CSV table of C-alpha atoms and ligand atoms in Angstrom, one decimal:
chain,number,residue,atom,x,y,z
A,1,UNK,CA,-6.9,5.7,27.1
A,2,UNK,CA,-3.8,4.0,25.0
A,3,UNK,CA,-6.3,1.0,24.7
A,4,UNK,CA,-9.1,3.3,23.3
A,5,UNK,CA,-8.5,1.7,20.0
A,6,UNK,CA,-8.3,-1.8,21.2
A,7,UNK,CA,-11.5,-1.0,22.8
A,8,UNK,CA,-13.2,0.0,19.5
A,9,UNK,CA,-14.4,3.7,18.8
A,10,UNK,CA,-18.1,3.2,20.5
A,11,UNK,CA,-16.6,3.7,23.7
A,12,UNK,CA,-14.8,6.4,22.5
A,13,UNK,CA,-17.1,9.7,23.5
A,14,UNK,CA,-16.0,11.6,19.8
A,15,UNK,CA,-14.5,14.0,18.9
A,16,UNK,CA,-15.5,17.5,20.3
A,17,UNK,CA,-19.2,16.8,21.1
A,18,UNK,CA,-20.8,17.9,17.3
A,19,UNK,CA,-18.1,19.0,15.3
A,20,UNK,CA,-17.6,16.3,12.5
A,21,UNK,CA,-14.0,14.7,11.9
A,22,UNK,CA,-12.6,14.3,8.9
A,23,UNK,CA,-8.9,12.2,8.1
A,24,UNK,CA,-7.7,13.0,4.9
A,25,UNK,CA,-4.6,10.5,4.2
A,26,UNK,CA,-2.4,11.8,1.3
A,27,UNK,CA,0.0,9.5,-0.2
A,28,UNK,CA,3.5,10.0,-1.7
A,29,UNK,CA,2.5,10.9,-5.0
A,30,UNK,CA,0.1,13.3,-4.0
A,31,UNK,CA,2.9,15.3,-1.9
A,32,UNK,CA,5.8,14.5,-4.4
A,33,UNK,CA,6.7,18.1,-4.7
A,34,UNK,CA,5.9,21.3,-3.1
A,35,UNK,CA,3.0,22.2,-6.0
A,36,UNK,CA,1.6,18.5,-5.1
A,37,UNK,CA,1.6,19.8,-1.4
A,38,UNK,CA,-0.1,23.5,-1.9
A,39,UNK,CA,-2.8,21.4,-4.3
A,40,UNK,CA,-3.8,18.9,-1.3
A,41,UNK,CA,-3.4,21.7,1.3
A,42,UNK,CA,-5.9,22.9,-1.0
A,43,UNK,CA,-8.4,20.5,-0.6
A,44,UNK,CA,-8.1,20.3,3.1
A,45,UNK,CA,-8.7,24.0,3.2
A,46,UNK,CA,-12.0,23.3,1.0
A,47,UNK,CA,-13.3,20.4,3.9
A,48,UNK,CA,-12.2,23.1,7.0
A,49,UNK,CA,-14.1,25.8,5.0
A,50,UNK,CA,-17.6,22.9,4.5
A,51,UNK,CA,-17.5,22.9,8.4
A,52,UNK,CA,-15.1,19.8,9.0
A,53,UNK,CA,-12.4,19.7,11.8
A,54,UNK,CA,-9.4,17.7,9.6
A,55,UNK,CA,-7.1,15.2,10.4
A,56,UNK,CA,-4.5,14.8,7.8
A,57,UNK,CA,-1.9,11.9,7.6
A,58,UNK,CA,1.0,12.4,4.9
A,59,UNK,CA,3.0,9.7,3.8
A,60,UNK,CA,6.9,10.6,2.4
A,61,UNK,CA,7.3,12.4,-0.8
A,62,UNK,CA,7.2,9.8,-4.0
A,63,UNK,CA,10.3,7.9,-4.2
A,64,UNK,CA,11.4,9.3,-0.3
A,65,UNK,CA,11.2,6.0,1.5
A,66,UNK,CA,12.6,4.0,-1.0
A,67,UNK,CA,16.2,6.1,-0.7
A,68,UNK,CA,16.2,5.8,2.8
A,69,UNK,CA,15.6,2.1,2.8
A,70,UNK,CA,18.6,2.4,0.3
A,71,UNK,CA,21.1,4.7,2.5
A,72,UNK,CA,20.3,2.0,5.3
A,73,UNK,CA,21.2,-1.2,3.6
A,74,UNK,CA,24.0,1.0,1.8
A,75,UNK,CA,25.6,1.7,5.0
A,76,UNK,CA,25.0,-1.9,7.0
A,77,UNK,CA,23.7,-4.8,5.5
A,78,UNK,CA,22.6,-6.6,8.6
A,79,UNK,CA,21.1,-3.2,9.8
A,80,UNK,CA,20.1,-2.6,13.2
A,81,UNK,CA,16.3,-2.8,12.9
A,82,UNK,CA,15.5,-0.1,15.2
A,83,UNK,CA,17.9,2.5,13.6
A,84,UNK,CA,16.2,1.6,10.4
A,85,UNK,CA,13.1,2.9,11.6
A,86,UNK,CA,14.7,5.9,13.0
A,87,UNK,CA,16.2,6.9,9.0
A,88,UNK,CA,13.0,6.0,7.0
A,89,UNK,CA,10.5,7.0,9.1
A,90,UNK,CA,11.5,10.8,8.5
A,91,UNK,CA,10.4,11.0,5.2
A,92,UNK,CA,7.3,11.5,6.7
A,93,UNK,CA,8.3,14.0,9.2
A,94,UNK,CA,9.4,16.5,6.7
A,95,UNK,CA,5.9,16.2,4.8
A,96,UNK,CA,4.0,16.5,8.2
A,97,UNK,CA,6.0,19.8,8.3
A,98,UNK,CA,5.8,21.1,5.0
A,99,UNK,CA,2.2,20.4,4.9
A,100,UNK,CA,1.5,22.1,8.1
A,101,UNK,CA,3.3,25.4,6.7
A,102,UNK,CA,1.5,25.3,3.2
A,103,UNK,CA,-1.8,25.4,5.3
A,104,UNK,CA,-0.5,28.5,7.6
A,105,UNK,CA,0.5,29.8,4.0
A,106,UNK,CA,-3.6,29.7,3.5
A,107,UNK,CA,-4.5,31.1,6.7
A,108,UNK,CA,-5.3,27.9,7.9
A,109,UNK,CA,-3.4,27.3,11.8
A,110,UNK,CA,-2.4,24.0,11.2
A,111,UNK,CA,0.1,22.0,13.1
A,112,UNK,CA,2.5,18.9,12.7
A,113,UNK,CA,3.0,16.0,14.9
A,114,UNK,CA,5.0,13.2,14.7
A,115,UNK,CA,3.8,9.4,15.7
A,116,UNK,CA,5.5,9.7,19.2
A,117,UNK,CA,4.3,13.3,20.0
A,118,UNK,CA,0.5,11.7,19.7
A,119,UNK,CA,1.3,8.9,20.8
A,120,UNK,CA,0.9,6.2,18.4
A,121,UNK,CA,1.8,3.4,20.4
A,122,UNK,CA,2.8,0.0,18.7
A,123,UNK,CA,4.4,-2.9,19.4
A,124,UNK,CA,8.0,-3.9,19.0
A,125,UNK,CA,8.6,-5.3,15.8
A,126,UNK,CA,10.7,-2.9,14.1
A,127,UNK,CA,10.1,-2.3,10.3
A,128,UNK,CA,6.9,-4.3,10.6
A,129,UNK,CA,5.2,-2.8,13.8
A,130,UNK,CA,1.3,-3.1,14.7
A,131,UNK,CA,-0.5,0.1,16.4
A,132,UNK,CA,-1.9,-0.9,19.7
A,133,UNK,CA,-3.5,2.1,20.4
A,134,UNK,CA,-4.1,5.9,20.2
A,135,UNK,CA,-3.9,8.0,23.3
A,136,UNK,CA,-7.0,9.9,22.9
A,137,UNK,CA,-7.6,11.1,26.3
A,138,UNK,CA,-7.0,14.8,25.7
A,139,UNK,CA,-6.3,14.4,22.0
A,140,UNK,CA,-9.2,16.8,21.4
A,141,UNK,CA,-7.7,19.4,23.5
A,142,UNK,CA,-3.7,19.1,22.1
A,143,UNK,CA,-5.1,19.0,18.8
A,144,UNK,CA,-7.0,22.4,19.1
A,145,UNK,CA,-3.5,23.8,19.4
A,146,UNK,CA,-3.2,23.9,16.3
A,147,UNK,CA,-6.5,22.3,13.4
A,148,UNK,CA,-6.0,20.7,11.4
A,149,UNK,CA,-3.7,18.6,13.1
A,150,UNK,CA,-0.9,17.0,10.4
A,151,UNK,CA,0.1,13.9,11.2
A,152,UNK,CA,3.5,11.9,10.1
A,153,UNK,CA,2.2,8.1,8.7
A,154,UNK,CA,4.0,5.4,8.8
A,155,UNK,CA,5.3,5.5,12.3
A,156,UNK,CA,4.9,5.5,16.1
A,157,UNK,CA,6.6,4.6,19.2
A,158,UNK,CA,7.1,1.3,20.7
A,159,UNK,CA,7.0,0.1,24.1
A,160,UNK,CA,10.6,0.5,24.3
A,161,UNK,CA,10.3,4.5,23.8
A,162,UNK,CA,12.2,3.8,20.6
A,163,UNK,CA,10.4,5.2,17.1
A,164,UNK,CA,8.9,1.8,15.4
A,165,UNK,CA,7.5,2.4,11.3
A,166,UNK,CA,4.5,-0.1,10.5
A,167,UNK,CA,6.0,-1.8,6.9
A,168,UNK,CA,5.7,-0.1,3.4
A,169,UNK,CA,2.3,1.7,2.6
A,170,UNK,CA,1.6,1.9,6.5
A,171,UNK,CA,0.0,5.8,6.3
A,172,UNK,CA,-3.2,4.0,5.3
A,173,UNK,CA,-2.9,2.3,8.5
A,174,UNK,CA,-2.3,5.0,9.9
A,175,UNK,CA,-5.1,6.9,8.5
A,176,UNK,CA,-7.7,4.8,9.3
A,177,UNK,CA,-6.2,4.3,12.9
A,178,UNK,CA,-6.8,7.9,13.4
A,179,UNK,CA,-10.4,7.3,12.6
A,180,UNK,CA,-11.8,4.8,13.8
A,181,UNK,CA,-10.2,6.3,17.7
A,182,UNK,CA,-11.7,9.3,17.2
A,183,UNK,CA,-14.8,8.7,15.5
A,184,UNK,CA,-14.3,10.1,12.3
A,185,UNK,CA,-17.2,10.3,9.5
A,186,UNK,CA,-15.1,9.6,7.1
A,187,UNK,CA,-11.3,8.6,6.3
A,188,UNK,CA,-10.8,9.6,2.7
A,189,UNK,CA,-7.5,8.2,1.1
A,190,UNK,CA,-6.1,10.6,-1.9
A,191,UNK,CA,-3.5,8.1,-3.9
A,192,UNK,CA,-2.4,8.5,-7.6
A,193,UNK,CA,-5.5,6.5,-9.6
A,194,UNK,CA,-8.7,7.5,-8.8
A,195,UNK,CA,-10.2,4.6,-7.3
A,196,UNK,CA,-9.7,1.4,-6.5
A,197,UNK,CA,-10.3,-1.1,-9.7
A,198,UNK,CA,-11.1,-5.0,-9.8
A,199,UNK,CA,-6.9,-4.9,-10.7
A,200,UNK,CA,-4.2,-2.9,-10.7
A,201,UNK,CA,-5.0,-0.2,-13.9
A,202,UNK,CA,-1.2,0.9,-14.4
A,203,UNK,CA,-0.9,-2.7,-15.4
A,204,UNK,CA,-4.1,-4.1,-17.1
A,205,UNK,CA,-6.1,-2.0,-19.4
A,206,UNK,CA,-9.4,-4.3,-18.9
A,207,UNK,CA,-8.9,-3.1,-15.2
A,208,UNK,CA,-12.0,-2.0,-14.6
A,209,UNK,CA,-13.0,0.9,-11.8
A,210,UNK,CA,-15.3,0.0,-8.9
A,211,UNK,CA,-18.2,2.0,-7.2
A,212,UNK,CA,-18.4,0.2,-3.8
A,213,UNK,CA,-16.4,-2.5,-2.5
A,214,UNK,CA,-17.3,-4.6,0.4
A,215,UNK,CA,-14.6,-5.0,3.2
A,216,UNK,CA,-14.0,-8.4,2.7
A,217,UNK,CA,-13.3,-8.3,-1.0
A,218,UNK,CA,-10.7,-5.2,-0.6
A,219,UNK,CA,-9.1,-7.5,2.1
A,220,UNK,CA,-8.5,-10.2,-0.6
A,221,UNK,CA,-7.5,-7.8,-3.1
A,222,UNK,CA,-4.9,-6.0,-0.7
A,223,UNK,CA,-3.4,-9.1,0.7
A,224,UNK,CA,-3.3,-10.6,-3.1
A,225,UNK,CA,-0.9,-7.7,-3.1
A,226,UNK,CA,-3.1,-4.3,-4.6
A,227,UNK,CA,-0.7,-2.2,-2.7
A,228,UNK,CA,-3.4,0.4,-2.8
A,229,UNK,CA,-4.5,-0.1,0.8
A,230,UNK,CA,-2.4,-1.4,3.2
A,231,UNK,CA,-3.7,-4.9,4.5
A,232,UNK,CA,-3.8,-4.2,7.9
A,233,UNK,CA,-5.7,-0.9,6.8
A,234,UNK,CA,-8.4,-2.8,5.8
A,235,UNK,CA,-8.6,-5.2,8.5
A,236,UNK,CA,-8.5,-2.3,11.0
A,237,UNK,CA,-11.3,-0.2,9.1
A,238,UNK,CA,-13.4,-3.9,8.7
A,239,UNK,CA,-12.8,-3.8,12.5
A,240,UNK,CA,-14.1,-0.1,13.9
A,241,UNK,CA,-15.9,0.3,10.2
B,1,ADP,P1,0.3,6.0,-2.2
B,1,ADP,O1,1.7,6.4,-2.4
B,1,ADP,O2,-0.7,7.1,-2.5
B,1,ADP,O3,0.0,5.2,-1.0
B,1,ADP,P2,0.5,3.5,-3.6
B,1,ADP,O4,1.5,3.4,-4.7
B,1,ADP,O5,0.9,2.8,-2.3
B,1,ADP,O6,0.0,5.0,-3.5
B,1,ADP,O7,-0.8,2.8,-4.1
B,1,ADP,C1,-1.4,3.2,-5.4
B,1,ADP,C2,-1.1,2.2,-6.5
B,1,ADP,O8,-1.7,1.0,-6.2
B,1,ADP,C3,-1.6,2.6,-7.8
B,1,ADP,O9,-0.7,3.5,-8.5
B,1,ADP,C4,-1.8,1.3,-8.6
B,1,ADP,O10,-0.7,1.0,-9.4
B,1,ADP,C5,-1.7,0.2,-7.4
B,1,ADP,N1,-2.8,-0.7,-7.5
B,1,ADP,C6,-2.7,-2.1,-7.4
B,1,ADP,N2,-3.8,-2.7,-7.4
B,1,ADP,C7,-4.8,-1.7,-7.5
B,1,ADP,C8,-6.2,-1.8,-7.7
B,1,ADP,N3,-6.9,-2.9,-7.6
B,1,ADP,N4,-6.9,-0.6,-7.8
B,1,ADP,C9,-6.2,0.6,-7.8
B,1,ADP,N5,-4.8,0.7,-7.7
B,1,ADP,C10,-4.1,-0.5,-7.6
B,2,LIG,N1,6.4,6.2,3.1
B,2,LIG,C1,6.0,4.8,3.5
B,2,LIG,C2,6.3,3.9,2.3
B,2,LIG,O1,6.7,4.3,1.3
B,2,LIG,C3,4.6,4.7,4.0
B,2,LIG,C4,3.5,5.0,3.0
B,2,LIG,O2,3.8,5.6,2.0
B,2,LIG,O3,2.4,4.7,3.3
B,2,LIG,O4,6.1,2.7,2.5
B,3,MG,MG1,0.6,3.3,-0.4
């Protein structure tokens, strides 16, 4: 089952015979403060209420990730690369949290997890690692503890048993890891611009904002460096579509 993802998601037998999936991946702007959190609670209320079992990935709050990368090299240089992953992947463990109680606040039974309680297995590389797979088998029945289930991005656990993170803006990987092993009909990525334009509109006013975009041609842009995907996001969903 770890390899169900490996495997693609057509061998996968979906999630809970009919009931359609949803991932909803919110980034760190949209859960920079606890407003930011009710407001995308919000929305994912909206999708359970249309009839959709959610899956919702959080990245850190805005700026989160950035001071734990800081308190690391701050306190050793030549850090230890798997303690690095231990501090800055728990930005996204306290968003997984908070999310999960602003949903109970709505009546909705939501519950965290964090990469390792899935498991999101990876490999090694610390600070840089790949997911290898999802353990599915039984995911259906874990998650119902608690749906939607709210899931910490950005991290998972290597074959060491040690927590690994998957390099900066790895939530979208994470997101679209989550649907593609479990069949999702969609993966919908909430960020700060509303779309993705032909280049970065915070920078070039001529940016102009696209309609469709094929796989390939958000590949280019996100390894050229549009940090709006994560590469390996895109090559995953180009992957398991
Ligand atoms: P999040 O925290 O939601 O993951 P990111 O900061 O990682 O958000 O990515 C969103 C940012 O990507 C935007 O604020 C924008 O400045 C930048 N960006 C770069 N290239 C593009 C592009 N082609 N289209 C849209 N946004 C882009
Ligand atoms: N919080 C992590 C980062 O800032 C992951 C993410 O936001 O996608 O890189
Ligand atoms: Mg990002």
């Amino acid at each position: 089952p770890c390899r169900a993802l490996l495997l693609g998601s057509a061998q996968h037998p979906g999630w809970r015979g009919e009931v359609p999936l949803l991932v909803m991946k919110f980034g760190g702007t949209s859960v920079a403060d606890l407003a930011r959190i009710a407001n995308a609670a919000e929305k994912v209320r909206r999708e359970v209420e249309r009839g959709y079992d959610v899956i919702v990935i959080v990245s850190a709050m805005s700026g989160r990730t950035n001071d734990l990368v800081g308190s690391v090299e701050g306190t050793s240089p030549m850090f230890d690369a798997r303690e690095y992953d231990a501090v800055v992947s728990s930005g996204e463990n306290v968003t997984a949290g908070l999310m999960a109680l602003a949903l109970q606040e709505m009546e909705v039974p939501a519950r965290s997890w964090q990469g390792w309680q899935v498991p999101v297995r990876t490999t090694d590389a610390h600070g840089a690692a790949r997911i290898e797979g999802i353990d599915t088998e039984n995911l259906d029945a874990k998650f119902t503890e608690g749906l939607p289930a709210v899931i910490a991005g950005f991290q998972g656990i290597g074959p060491d048993g040690r927590i690994t993170t998957l390099g900066r803006g790895g939530s979208d990987t994470t997101a679209v890891a989550f649907a593609a092993a479990l069949g999702a009909e969609r993966c919908d990525i909430y960020t700060d611009v509303d779309g993705v334009y032909t280049t970065d509109p915070r920078i070039c006013k001529k940016a102009r904002k696209l309609d469709r975009i094929a796989y390939e041609e958000m590949l280019e842009l996100a390894s050229l460096g549009a940090k709006v995907l994560q590469t390996r996001s895109v090559e995953l969903a180009l992957r398991y579509k």
